[in-house]
Tab-separated table of C-alpha atoms in Angstrom:
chain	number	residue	atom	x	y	z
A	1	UNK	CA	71.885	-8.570	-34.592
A	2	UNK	CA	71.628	-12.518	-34.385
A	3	UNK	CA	67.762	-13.775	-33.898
A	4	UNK	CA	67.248	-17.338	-33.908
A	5	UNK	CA	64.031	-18.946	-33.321
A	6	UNK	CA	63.418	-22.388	-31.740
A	7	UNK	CA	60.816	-24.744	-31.829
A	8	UNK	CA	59.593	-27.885	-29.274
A	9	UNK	CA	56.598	-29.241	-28.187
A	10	UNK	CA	56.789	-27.761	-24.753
A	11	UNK	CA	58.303	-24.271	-22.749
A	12	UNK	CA	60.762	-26.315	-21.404
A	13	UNK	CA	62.633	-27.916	-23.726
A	14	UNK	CA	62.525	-24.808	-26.500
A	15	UNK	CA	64.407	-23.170	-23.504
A	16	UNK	CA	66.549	-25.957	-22.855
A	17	UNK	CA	67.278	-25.555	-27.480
A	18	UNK	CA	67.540	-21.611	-26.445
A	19	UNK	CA	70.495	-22.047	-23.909
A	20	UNK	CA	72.447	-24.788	-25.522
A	21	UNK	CA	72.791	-22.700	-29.216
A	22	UNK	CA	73.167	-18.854	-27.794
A	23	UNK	CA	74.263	-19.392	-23.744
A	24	UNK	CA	72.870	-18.316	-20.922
A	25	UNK	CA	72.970	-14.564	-21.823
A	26	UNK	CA	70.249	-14.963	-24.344
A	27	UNK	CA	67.285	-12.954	-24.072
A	28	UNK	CA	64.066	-13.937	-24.964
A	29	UNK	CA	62.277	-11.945	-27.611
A	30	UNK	CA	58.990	-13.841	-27.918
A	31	UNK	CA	57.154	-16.720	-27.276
A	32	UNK	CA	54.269	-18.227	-28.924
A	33	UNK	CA	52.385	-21.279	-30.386
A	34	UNK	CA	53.899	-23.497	-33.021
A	35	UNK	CA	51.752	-23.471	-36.423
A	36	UNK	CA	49.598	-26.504	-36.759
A	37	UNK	CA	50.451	-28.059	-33.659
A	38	UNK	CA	50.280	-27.639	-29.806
A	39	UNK	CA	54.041	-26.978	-29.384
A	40	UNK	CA	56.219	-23.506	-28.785
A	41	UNK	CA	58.084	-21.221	-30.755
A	42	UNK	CA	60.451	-18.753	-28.958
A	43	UNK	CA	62.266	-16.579	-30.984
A	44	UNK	CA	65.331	-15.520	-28.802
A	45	UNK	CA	68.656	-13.014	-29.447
A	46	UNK	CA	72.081	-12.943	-28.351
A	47	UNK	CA	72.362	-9.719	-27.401
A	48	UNK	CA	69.983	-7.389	-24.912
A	49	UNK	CA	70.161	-4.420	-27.308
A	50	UNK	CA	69.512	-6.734	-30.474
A	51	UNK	CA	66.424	-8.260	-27.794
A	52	UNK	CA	64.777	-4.429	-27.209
A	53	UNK	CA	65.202	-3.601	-30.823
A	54	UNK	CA	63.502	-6.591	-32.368
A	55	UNK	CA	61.077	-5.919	-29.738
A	56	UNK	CA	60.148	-2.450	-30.799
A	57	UNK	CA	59.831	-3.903	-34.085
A	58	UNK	CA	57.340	-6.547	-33.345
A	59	UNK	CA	55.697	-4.118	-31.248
A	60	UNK	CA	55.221	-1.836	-34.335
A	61	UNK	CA	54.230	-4.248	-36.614
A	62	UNK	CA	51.866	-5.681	-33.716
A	63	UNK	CA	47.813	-5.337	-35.466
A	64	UNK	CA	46.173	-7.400	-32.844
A	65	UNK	CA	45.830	-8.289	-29.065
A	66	UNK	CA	46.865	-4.569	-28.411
A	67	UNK	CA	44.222	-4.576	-25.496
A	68	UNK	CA	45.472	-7.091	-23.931
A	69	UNK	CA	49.384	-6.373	-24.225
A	70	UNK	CA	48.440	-3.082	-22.918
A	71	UNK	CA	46.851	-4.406	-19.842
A	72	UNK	CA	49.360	-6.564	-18.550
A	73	UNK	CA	51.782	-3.501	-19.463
A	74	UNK	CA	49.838	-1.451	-17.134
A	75	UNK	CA	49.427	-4.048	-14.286
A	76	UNK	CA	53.552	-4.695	-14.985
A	77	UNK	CA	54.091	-0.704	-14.647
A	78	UNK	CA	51.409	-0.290	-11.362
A	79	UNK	CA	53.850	-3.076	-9.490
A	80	UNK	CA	57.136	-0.885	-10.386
A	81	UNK	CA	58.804	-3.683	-12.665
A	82	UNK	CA	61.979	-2.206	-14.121
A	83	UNK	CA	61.102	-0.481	-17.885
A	84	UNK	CA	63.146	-3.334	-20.158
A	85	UNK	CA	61.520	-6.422	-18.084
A	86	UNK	CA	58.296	-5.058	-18.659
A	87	UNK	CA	58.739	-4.375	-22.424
A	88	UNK	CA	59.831	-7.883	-22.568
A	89	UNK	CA	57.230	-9.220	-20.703
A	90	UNK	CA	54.796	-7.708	-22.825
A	91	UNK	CA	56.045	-8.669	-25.746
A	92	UNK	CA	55.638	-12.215	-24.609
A	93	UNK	CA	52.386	-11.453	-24.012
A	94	UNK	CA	51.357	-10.374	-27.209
A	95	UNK	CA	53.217	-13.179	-28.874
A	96	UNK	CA	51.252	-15.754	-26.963
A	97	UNK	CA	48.266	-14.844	-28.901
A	98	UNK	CA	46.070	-15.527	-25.473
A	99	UNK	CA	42.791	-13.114	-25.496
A	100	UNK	CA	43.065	-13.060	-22.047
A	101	UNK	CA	45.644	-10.271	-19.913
A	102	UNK	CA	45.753	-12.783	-16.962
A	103	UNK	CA	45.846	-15.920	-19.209
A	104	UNK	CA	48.777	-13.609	-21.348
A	105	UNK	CA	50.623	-12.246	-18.081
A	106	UNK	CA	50.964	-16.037	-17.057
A	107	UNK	CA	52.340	-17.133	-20.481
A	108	UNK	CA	54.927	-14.166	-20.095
A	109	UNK	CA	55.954	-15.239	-16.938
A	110	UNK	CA	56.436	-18.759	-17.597
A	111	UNK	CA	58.388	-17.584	-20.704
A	112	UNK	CA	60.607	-14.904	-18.859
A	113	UNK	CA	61.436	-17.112	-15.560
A	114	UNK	CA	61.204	-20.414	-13.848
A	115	UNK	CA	59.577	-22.055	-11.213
A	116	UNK	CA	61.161	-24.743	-8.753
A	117	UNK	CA	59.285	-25.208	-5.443
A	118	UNK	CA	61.287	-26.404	-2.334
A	119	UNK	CA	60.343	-30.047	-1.780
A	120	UNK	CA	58.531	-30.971	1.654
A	121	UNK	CA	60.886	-34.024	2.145
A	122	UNK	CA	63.750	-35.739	0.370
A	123	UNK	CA	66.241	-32.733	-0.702
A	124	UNK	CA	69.539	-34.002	-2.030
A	125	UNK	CA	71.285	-30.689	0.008
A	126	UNK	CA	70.046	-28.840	3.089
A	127	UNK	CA	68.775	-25.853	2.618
A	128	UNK	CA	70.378	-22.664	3.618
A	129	UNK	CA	68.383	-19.646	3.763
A	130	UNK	CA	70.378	-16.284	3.295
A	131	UNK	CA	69.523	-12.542	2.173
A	132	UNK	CA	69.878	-9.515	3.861
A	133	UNK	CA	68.731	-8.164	7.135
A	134	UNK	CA	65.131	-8.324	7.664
A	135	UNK	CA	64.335	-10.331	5.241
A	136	UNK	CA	62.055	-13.270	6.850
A	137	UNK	CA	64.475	-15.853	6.921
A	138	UNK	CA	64.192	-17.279	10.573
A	139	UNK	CA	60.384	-16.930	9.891
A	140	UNK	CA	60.612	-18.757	6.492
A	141	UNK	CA	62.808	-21.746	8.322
A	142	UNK	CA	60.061	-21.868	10.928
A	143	UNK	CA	57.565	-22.137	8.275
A	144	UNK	CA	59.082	-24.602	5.811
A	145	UNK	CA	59.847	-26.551	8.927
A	146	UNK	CA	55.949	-26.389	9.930
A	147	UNK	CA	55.152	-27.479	6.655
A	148	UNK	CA	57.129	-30.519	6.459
A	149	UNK	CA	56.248	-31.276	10.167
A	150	UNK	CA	52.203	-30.979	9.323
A	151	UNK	CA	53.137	-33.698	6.445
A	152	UNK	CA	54.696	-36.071	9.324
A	153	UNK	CA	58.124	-35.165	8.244
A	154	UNK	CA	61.216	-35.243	10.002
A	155	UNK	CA	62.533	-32.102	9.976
A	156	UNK	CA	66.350	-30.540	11.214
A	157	UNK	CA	66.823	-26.921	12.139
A	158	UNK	CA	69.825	-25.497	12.098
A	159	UNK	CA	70.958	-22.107	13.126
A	160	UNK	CA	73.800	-20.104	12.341
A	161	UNK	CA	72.621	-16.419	13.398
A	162	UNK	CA	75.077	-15.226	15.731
A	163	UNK	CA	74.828	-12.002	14.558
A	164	UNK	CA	71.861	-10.625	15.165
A	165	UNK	CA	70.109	-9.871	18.729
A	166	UNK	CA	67.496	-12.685	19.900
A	167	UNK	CA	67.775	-14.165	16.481
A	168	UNK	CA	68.450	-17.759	18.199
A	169	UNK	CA	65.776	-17.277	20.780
A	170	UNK	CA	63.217	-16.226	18.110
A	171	UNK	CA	63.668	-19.319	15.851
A	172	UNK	CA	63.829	-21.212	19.346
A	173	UNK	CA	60.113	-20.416	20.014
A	174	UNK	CA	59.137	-21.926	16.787
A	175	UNK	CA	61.186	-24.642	16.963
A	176	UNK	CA	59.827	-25.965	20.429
A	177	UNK	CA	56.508	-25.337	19.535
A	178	UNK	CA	57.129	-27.861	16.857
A	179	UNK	CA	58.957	-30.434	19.354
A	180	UNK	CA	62.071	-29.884	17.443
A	181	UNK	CA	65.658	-29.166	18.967
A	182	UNK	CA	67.130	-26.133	17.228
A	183	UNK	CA	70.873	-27.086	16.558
A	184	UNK	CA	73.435	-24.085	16.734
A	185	UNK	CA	76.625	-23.766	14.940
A	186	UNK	CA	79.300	-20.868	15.085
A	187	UNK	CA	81.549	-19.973	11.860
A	188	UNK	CA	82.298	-22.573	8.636
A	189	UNK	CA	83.790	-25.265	10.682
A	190	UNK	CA	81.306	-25.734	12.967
A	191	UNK	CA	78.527	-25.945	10.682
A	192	UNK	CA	80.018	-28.545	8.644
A	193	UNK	CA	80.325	-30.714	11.423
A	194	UNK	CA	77.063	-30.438	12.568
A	195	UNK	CA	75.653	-30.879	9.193
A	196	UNK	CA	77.445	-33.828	9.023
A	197	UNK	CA	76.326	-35.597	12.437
A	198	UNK	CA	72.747	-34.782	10.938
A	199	UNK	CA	73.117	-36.144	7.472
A	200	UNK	CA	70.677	-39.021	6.714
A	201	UNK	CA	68.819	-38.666	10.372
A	202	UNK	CA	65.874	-36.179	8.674
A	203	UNK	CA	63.635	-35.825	5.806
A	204	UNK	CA	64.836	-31.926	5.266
A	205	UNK	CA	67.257	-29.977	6.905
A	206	UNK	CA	66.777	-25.953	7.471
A	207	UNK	CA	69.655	-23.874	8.190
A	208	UNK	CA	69.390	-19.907	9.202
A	209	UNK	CA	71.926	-17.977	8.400
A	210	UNK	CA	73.058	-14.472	9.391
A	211	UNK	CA	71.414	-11.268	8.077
A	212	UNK	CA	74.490	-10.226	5.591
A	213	UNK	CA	75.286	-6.871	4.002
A	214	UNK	CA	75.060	-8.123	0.084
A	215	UNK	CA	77.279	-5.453	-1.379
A	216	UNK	CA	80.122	-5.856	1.926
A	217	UNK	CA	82.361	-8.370	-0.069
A	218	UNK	CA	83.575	-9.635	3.552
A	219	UNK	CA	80.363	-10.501	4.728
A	220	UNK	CA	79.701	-12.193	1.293
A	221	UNK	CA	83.119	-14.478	1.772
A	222	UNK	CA	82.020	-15.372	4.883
A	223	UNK	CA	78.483	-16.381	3.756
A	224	UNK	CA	80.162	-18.298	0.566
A	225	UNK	CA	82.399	-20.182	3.480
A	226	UNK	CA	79.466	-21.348	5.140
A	227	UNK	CA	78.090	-22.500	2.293
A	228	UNK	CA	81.110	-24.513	0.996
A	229	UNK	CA	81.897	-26.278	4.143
A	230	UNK	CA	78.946	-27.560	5.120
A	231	UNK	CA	78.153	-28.312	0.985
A	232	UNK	CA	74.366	-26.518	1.066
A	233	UNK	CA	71.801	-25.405	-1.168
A	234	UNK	CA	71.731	-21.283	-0.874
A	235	UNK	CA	68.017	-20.176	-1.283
A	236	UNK	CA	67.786	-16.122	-1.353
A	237	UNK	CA	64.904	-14.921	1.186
A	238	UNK	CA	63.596	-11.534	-0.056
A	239	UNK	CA	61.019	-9.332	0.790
A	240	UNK	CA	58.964	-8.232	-1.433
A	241	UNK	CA	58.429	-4.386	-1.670
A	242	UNK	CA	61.407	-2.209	-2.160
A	243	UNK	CA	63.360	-0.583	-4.791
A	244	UNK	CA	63.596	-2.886	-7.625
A	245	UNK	CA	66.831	-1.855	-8.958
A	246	UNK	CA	68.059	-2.000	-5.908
A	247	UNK	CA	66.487	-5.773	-5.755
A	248	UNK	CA	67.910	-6.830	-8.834
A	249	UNK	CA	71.501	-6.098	-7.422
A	250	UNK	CA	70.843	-7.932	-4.338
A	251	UNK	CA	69.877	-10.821	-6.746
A	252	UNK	CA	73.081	-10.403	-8.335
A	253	UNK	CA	75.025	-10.715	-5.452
A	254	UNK	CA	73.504	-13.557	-4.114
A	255	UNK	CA	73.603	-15.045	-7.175
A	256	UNK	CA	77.417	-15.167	-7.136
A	257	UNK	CA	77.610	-17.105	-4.333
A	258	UNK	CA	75.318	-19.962	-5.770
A	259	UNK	CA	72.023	-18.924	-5.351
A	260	UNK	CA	69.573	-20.176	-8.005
A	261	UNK	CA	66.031	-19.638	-6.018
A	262	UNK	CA	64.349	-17.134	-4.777
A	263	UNK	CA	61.944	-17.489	-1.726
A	264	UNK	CA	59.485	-14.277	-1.749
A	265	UNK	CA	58.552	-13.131	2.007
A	266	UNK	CA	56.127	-10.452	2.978
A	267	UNK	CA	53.935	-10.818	0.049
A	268	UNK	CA	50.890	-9.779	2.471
A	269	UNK	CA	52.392	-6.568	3.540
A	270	UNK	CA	52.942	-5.300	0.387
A	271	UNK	CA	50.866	-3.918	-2.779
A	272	UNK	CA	53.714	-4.508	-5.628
A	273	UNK	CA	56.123	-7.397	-6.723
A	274	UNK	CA	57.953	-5.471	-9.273
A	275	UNK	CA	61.217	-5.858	-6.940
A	276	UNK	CA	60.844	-9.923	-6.203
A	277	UNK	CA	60.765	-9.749	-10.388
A	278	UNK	CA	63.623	-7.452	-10.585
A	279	UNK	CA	66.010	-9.789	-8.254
A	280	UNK	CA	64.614	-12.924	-9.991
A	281	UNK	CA	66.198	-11.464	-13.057
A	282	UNK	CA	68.781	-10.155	-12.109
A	283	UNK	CA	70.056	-13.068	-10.492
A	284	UNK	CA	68.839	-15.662	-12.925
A	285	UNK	CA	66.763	-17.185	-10.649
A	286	UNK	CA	63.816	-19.653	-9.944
A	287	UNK	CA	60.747	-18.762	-8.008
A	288	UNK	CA	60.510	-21.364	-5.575
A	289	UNK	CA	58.086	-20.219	-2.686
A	290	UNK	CA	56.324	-17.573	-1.538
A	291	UNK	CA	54.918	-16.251	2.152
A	292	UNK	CA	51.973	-14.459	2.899
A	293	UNK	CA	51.089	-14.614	6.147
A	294	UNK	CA	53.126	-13.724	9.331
A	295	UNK	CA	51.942	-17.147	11.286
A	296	UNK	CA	54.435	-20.021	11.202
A	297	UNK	CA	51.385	-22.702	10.438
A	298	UNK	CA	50.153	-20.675	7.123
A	299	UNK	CA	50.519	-18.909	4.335
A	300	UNK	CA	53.581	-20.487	2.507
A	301	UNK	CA	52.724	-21.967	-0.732
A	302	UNK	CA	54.840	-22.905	-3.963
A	303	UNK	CA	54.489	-19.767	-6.614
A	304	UNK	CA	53.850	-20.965	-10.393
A	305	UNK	CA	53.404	-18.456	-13.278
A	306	UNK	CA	49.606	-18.867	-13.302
A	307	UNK	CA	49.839	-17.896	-9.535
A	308	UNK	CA	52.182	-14.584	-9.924
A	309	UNK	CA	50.481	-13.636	-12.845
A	310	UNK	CA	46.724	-13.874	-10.595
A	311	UNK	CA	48.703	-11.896	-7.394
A	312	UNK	CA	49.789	-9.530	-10.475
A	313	UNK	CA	46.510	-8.907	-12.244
A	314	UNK	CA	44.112	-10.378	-9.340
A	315	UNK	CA	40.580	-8.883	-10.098
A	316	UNK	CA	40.095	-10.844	-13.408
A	317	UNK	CA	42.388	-13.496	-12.832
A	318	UNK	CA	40.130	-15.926	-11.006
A	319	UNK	CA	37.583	-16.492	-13.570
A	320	UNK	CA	39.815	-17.520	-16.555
A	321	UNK	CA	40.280	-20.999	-17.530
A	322	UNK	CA	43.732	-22.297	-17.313
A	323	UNK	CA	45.134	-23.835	-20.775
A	324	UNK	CA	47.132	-26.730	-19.092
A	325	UNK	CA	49.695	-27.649	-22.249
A	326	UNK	CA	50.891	-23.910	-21.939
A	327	UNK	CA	52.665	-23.865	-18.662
A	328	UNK	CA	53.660	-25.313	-15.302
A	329	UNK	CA	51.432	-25.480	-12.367
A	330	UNK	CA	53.569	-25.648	-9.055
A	331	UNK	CA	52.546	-28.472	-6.297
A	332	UNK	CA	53.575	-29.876	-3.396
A	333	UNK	CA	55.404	-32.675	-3.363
């Protein structure tokens, strides 16, 4: 078993200590306050079965705060997260010596993910967004485009759906209500060229892509040409709801063709997030945004651990103070 524990004054940069001496395949085991001062301690192992064992063992030797680690537990286990995130979770709880479950849930979260909201304007990349079928992508283009338009952005809005039905048409409607000309491209060439005649003429550029069978490797290599020719940022639209196991492979496998957020859809059609957790895991990746409403104008917002952890444990969430030196609060930019 190798444990190591790290110490810096904030989340971030303990995890940044975390990664550089054990990798990317560390687990975290716990997370908590630094003695006599207001930075963090996360105590961290190489190895997942090393991880649930030293877990157990804090667990057991655990006096205090068993309320609230049992709370968020039960709140974790209601939305159907898979068994070893939630024991993790939990113990990240406990370790974060917060009185609070909602206050705790939050600290867990920030400790077992990250958050990177899409910016409004100014992206480096366009933005592709892929994911299965059905997953609110050509909605979630529509939206982000709204957003950006409502902020007197220019927006581009490329489409790349020639698979599916109407799917052209559909985005179409938003797109002209928003006075913008929806640009199509067919296959990896043609994409690249049209991202190319568009490069520098908008603030953000939205691309829909193709409702693609995850586990069919050929509709994978054709989804990882795309994305290579025309040099864009994958961002994974998933809706939330589902089988989380089954989540956390789709994660996976758009993970392997370089996706490192995850946009959650559908969040007001469904009662539990355990699977949007599961795929975040299980394809290392950032919570960016989140949708939760089915009109173009609303409900899209940036998702923070405070803000998962109150649509996670939402009766008692509201009326608890935020402790700002703990974690990240997501904003627009």
């Amino acid at each position: 078993m190798r444990l190591k524990s790290f110490t810096a004054p904030t989340m971030a940069e303990a995890m940044e200590l975390v990664r550089q001496e054990l990798g990317d395949d560390a687990i975290i085991v716990s997370t908590q306050r630094a003695a006599g001062s207001k930075g963090v301690r996360i105590t961290a192992a190489l190895e997942s079965v090393d991880a649930d064992l030293a877990v157990a063992s804090m667990l057991e030797e655990a006096t205090g705060g068993s309320e609230v680690s049992e709370a968020v537990r039960k709140a974790l286990v209601d939305h159907g997260v898979p068994s070893k995130l939630v024991e993790r979770l939990v113990n990240a709880a406990h370790t974060s010596g917060l009185s609070q479950p909602p206050l705790a849930c939050a600290a867990a979260l920030e400790a077992g993910f990250t958050f990177a909201h899409l910016p409004e304007h100014g992206a480096p990349r366009p933005f592709m967004l892929v994911g299965p079928n059905g997953s609110g992508k050509s909605i979630a283009a529509a939206k982000l485009a709204a957003r950006s338009v409502l902020k007197q952005r220019q927006v581009g809005v490329i489409t790349c759906d020639n698979i599916r039905a109407g799917a052209v048409e559909q985005l179409a409607a938003f797109t002209s209500i928003l006075e913008i000309d929806l640009v199509r491209a067919r296959g990896p060439e043609s994409l690249a060229r049209v991202v190319e005649s568009v490069n520098g003429a908008f603030d953000l550029v939205v691309i829909d892509s193709p409702g693609l069978n995850p586990f069919k490797q050929s509709d994978m290599d054709y989804l990882q040409a795309l994305i290579e020719a025309a040099d864009v940022e994958p961002v994974l639209v998933m809706a939330a709801g589902g089988d989380p196991e089954e989540a956390a492979e789709i994660g996976e496998a758009f993970a392997a063709i370089g996706a490192t957020r995850l946009f959650a859809s559908r969040l007001d059609t469904t009662r539990r997030l355990g699977s949007i957790l599961a795929a975040a895991e299980g394809g290392q990746m950032a919570f960016c945004d989140v949708s939760a409403s089915p009109h173009v104008a609303s409900g899209i917002s940036p998702i923070s651990a405070v803000a998962l952890a109150r649509l996670i444990m939402p009766q008692s969430a509201e009326a608890e103070p935020k402790d700002e030196t703990f974690w990240t609060e997501a904003s627009a930019s």
